[in-house]
């Protein structure tokens, strides 16, 4: 191994991610970051945990915890949050057949990136999520896809819940005192 190959790759961009888990809330309940490295987006991790925080003001502490020096070009605010809407994803899957805003695609993409970075494969019981992710990346209408097999919609909903539970069970969550 050469010295250059052992050096960590350079972070070229940082994206603030807001995760809305409470359908009664208008704003995200948790925040994290996606870091662009070698043209790939990776979640902000500390060892084998994704770093989540409850208030935007805790962003510097999240990077300090990960031992990543960072200076923000502009103040962080809700206006520059990339929203991952878990609550709306569950609602859409349960009650609708169309997603014109790609809420489901964005959620599944974030879950896939996070679980991959954590080294956790999707259980075979939830393979429907991988298939659904491919489908909603191309098409806005997904109702026919979910109704092709019995219980596919229910398995997709259970899969979303599994993803959230797994990610949160392996999260380091920063809160205000």
mmCIF file of C-alpha atoms in Angstrom:
data_model
loop_
_atom_site.group_PDB
_atom_site.id
_atom_site.type_symbol
_atom_site.label_atom_id
_atom_site.label_comp_id
_atom_site.label_asym_id
_atom_site.label_seq_id
_atom_site.Cartn_x
_atom_site.Cartn_y
_atom_site.Cartn_z
ATOM 1 C CA UNK A 1 0.000 0.000 0.000
ATOM 2 C CA UNK A 2 1.387 3.403 -0.912
ATOM 3 C CA UNK A 3 1.277 6.360 1.385
ATOM 4 C CA UNK A 4 -1.148 8.208 -0.901
ATOM 5 C CA UNK A 5 -3.646 5.337 -0.946
ATOM 6 C CA UNK A 6 -3.790 5.228 2.845
ATOM 7 C CA UNK A 7 -4.757 8.889 3.092
ATOM 8 C CA UNK A 8 -8.472 9.585 3.641
ATOM 9 C CA UNK A 9 -10.255 10.958 0.594
ATOM 10 C CA UNK A 10 -10.998 14.663 0.459
ATOM 11 C CA UNK A 11 -14.505 15.892 1.258
ATOM 12 C CA UNK A 12 -15.555 18.025 -1.703
ATOM 13 C CA UNK A 13 -19.044 19.033 -0.589
ATOM 14 C CA UNK A 14 -21.314 18.825 2.422
ATOM 15 C CA UNK A 15 -25.108 18.552 2.367
ATOM 16 C CA UNK A 16 -27.273 19.250 5.410
ATOM 17 C CA UNK A 17 -29.995 16.596 5.649
ATOM 18 C CA UNK A 18 -33.178 17.075 7.650
ATOM 19 C CA UNK A 19 -35.045 13.914 8.628
ATOM 20 C CA UNK A 20 -38.741 14.367 9.393
ATOM 21 C CA UNK A 21 -40.083 11.412 11.360
ATOM 22 C CA UNK A 22 -43.121 13.045 13.005
ATOM 23 C CA UNK A 23 -46.009 13.615 10.604
ATOM 24 C CA UNK A 24 -47.409 16.335 12.876
ATOM 25 C CA UNK A 25 -44.253 18.427 12.576
ATOM 26 C CA UNK A 26 -43.624 20.863 9.732
ATOM 27 C CA UNK A 27 -39.855 20.777 10.228
ATOM 28 C CA UNK A 28 -37.288 17.987 10.500
ATOM 29 C CA UNK A 29 -36.945 16.221 13.835
ATOM 30 C CA UNK A 30 -33.330 15.199 13.220
ATOM 31 C CA UNK A 31 -30.440 16.404 11.121
ATOM 32 C CA UNK A 32 -27.300 14.850 9.717
ATOM 33 C CA UNK A 33 -24.959 15.390 6.789
ATOM 34 C CA UNK A 34 -24.093 13.689 3.554
ATOM 35 C CA UNK A 35 -20.445 14.170 2.622
ATOM 36 C CA UNK A 36 -19.308 14.031 -0.987
ATOM 37 C CA UNK A 37 -16.062 12.073 -1.280
ATOM 38 C CA UNK A 38 -14.712 10.714 -4.565
ATOM 39 C CA UNK A 39 -18.030 11.637 -6.243
ATOM 40 C CA UNK A 40 -19.939 9.455 -3.763
ATOM 41 C CA UNK A 41 -22.265 10.645 -1.014
ATOM 42 C CA UNK A 42 -21.513 9.165 2.410
ATOM 43 C CA UNK A 43 -23.317 9.802 5.704
ATOM 44 C CA UNK A 44 -21.541 11.482 8.598
ATOM 45 C CA UNK A 45 -20.316 8.587 10.747
ATOM 46 C CA UNK A 46 -18.505 8.013 13.996
ATOM 47 C CA UNK A 47 -17.072 4.511 13.784
ATOM 48 C CA UNK A 48 -20.147 2.366 13.066
ATOM 49 C CA UNK A 49 -22.769 4.940 14.005
ATOM 50 C CA UNK A 50 -24.505 7.587 11.931
ATOM 51 C CA UNK A 51 -24.382 10.970 13.655
ATOM 52 C CA UNK A 52 -27.797 12.589 14.071
ATOM 53 C CA UNK A 53 -28.596 15.796 15.919
ATOM 54 C CA UNK A 54 -31.841 17.441 17.006
ATOM 55 C CA UNK A 55 -31.061 21.110 16.309
ATOM 56 C CA UNK A 56 -29.225 22.752 13.415
ATOM 57 C CA UNK A 57 -27.051 24.637 15.908
ATOM 58 C CA UNK A 58 -25.464 21.307 16.890
ATOM 59 C CA UNK A 59 -23.897 20.858 13.430
ATOM 60 C CA UNK A 60 -20.412 21.993 14.527
ATOM 61 C CA UNK A 61 -20.499 19.512 17.439
ATOM 62 C CA UNK A 62 -21.483 16.717 15.032
ATOM 63 C CA UNK A 63 -18.404 17.381 12.909
ATOM 64 C CA UNK A 64 -16.214 17.752 15.995
ATOM 65 C CA UNK A 65 -17.453 14.374 17.227
ATOM 66 C CA UNK A 66 -16.469 12.844 13.875
ATOM 67 C CA UNK A 67 -13.106 14.645 14.116
ATOM 68 C CA UNK A 68 -13.712 16.462 10.826
ATOM 69 C CA UNK A 69 -12.658 20.121 10.717
ATOM 70 C CA UNK A 70 -15.234 22.177 8.844
ATOM 71 C CA UNK A 71 -16.047 25.792 8.099
ATOM 72 C CA UNK A 72 -19.462 26.618 6.687
ATOM 73 C CA UNK A 73 -19.621 29.126 3.805
ATOM 74 C CA UNK A 74 -23.048 30.316 4.877
ATOM 75 C CA UNK A 75 -25.147 29.864 7.997
ATOM 76 C CA UNK A 76 -27.087 26.623 8.184
ATOM 77 C CA UNK A 77 -30.850 27.052 8.098
ATOM 78 C CA UNK A 78 -34.035 25.227 7.201
ATOM 79 C CA UNK A 79 -33.845 26.904 3.789
ATOM 80 C CA UNK A 80 -30.791 24.862 2.806
ATOM 81 C CA UNK A 81 -31.887 21.510 4.238
ATOM 82 C CA UNK A 82 -32.212 18.495 1.952
ATOM 83 C CA UNK A 83 -35.415 17.018 3.397
ATOM 84 C CA UNK A 84 -35.735 13.271 3.881
ATOM 85 C CA UNK A 85 -39.375 12.841 4.836
ATOM 86 C CA UNK A 86 -39.858 9.473 6.526
ATOM 87 C CA UNK A 87 -43.316 10.400 7.815
ATOM 88 C CA UNK A 88 -44.585 11.364 4.365
ATOM 89 C CA UNK A 89 -42.947 8.304 2.803
ATOM 90 C CA UNK A 90 -44.941 6.046 5.131
ATOM 91 C CA UNK A 91 -48.136 8.006 4.438
ATOM 92 C CA UNK A 92 -47.638 7.847 0.664
ATOM 93 C CA UNK A 93 -46.930 4.119 0.738
ATOM 94 C CA UNK A 94 -49.969 3.414 2.901
ATOM 95 C CA UNK A 95 -52.556 5.608 1.190
ATOM 96 C CA UNK A 96 -51.415 6.740 -2.255
ATOM 97 C CA UNK A 97 -50.228 5.396 -5.595
ATOM 98 C CA UNK A 98 -48.287 8.390 -6.934
ATOM 99 C CA UNK A 99 -45.369 10.520 -5.715
ATOM 100 C CA UNK A 100 -44.772 13.587 -7.897
ATOM 101 C CA UNK A 101 -42.128 15.053 -5.568
ATOM 102 C CA UNK A 102 -39.914 11.928 -5.323
ATOM 103 C CA UNK A 103 -40.299 11.789 -1.547
ATOM 104 C CA UNK A 104 -40.103 7.986 -1.563
ATOM 105 C CA UNK A 105 -37.114 7.898 -3.933
ATOM 106 C CA UNK A 106 -35.194 10.399 -1.792
ATOM 107 C CA UNK A 107 -35.958 8.508 1.404
ATOM 108 C CA UNK A 108 -34.954 5.128 -0.043
ATOM 109 C CA UNK A 109 -31.757 6.590 -1.499
ATOM 110 C CA UNK A 110 -30.756 8.052 1.895
ATOM 111 C CA UNK A 111 -31.517 4.747 3.632
ATOM 112 C CA UNK A 112 -29.516 2.777 1.062
ATOM 113 C CA UNK A 113 -26.496 5.082 1.407
ATOM 114 C CA UNK A 114 -26.663 5.009 5.203
ATOM 115 C CA UNK A 115 -27.154 1.253 5.548
ATOM 116 C CA UNK A 116 -24.388 0.570 3.005
ATOM 117 C CA UNK A 117 -21.987 2.840 4.900
ATOM 118 C CA UNK A 118 -22.878 1.003 8.110
ATOM 119 C CA UNK A 119 -22.242 -2.345 6.403
ATOM 120 C CA UNK A 120 -25.806 -3.553 6.921
ATOM 121 C CA UNK A 121 -27.502 -5.390 4.052
ATOM 122 C CA UNK A 122 -31.221 -5.207 3.450
ATOM 123 C CA UNK A 123 -32.848 -8.423 4.721
ATOM 124 C CA UNK A 124 -34.339 -10.571 1.921
ATOM 125 C CA UNK A 125 -37.816 -10.018 3.391
ATOM 126 C CA UNK A 126 -37.511 -6.365 2.366
ATOM 127 C CA UNK A 127 -36.097 -6.826 -1.149
ATOM 128 C CA UNK A 128 -39.261 -5.066 -2.265
ATOM 129 C CA UNK A 129 -37.623 -1.798 -1.133
ATOM 130 C CA UNK A 130 -34.732 -2.184 -3.571
ATOM 131 C CA UNK A 131 -37.192 -2.946 -6.372
ATOM 132 C CA UNK A 132 -39.432 -0.066 -5.308
ATOM 133 C CA UNK A 133 -36.424 2.272 -5.239
ATOM 134 C CA UNK A 134 -35.555 1.403 -8.838
ATOM 135 C CA UNK A 135 -39.195 1.854 -9.846
ATOM 136 C CA UNK A 136 -39.735 5.270 -8.211
ATOM 137 C CA UNK A 137 -36.442 6.555 -9.625
ATOM 138 C CA UNK A 138 -38.022 6.194 -13.078
ATOM 139 C CA UNK A 139 -41.762 6.536 -12.521
ATOM 140 C CA UNK A 140 -43.922 8.749 -10.322
ATOM 141 C CA UNK A 141 -46.782 6.231 -10.197
ATOM 142 C CA UNK A 142 -46.065 3.172 -8.054
ATOM 143 C CA UNK A 143 -49.513 1.805 -7.139
ATOM 144 C CA UNK A 144 -49.529 -0.852 -9.878
ATOM 145 C CA UNK A 145 -46.024 -1.910 -8.864
ATOM 146 C CA UNK A 146 -47.124 -2.400 -5.246
ATOM 147 C CA UNK A 147 -50.280 -4.289 -6.180
ATOM 148 C CA UNK A 148 -48.515 -6.852 -8.438
ATOM 149 C CA UNK A 149 -48.102 -9.233 -5.499
ATOM 150 C CA UNK A 150 -50.159 -9.731 -2.343
ATOM 151 C CA UNK A 151 -48.793 -7.866 0.672
ATOM 152 C CA UNK A 152 -46.136 -5.995 -1.354
ATOM 153 C CA UNK A 153 -47.386 -2.620 -0.055
ATOM 154 C CA UNK A 154 -47.346 -3.914 3.531
ATOM 155 C CA UNK A 155 -43.821 -5.328 3.104
ATOM 156 C CA UNK A 156 -42.665 -1.975 1.727
ATOM 157 C CA UNK A 157 -44.090 -0.165 4.765
ATOM 158 C CA UNK A 158 -42.535 -2.706 7.139
ATOM 159 C CA UNK A 159 -39.240 -2.326 5.265
ATOM 160 C CA UNK A 160 -39.269 1.450 5.724
ATOM 161 C CA UNK A 161 -39.894 0.957 9.441
ATOM 162 C CA UNK A 162 -37.049 -1.586 9.602
ATOM 163 C CA UNK A 163 -34.685 0.882 7.903
ATOM 164 C CA UNK A 164 -35.588 3.646 10.351
ATOM 165 C CA UNK A 165 -35.309 1.358 13.367
ATOM 166 C CA UNK A 166 -31.968 -0.028 12.252
ATOM 167 C CA UNK A 167 -30.459 3.377 11.492
ATOM 168 C CA UNK A 168 -31.707 4.910 14.742
ATOM 169 C CA UNK A 169 -30.559 1.928 16.798
ATOM 170 C CA UNK A 170 -27.048 2.517 15.447
ATOM 171 C CA UNK A 171 -27.108 6.309 15.722
ATOM 172 C CA UNK A 172 -25.193 8.672 17.932
ATOM 173 C CA UNK A 173 -27.811 11.342 18.635
ATOM 174 C CA UNK A 174 -26.748 14.784 19.828
ATOM 175 C CA UNK A 175 -29.338 16.860 21.694
ATOM 176 C CA UNK A 176 -29.433 20.183 23.485
ATOM 177 C CA UNK A 177 -29.230 20.012 27.261
#
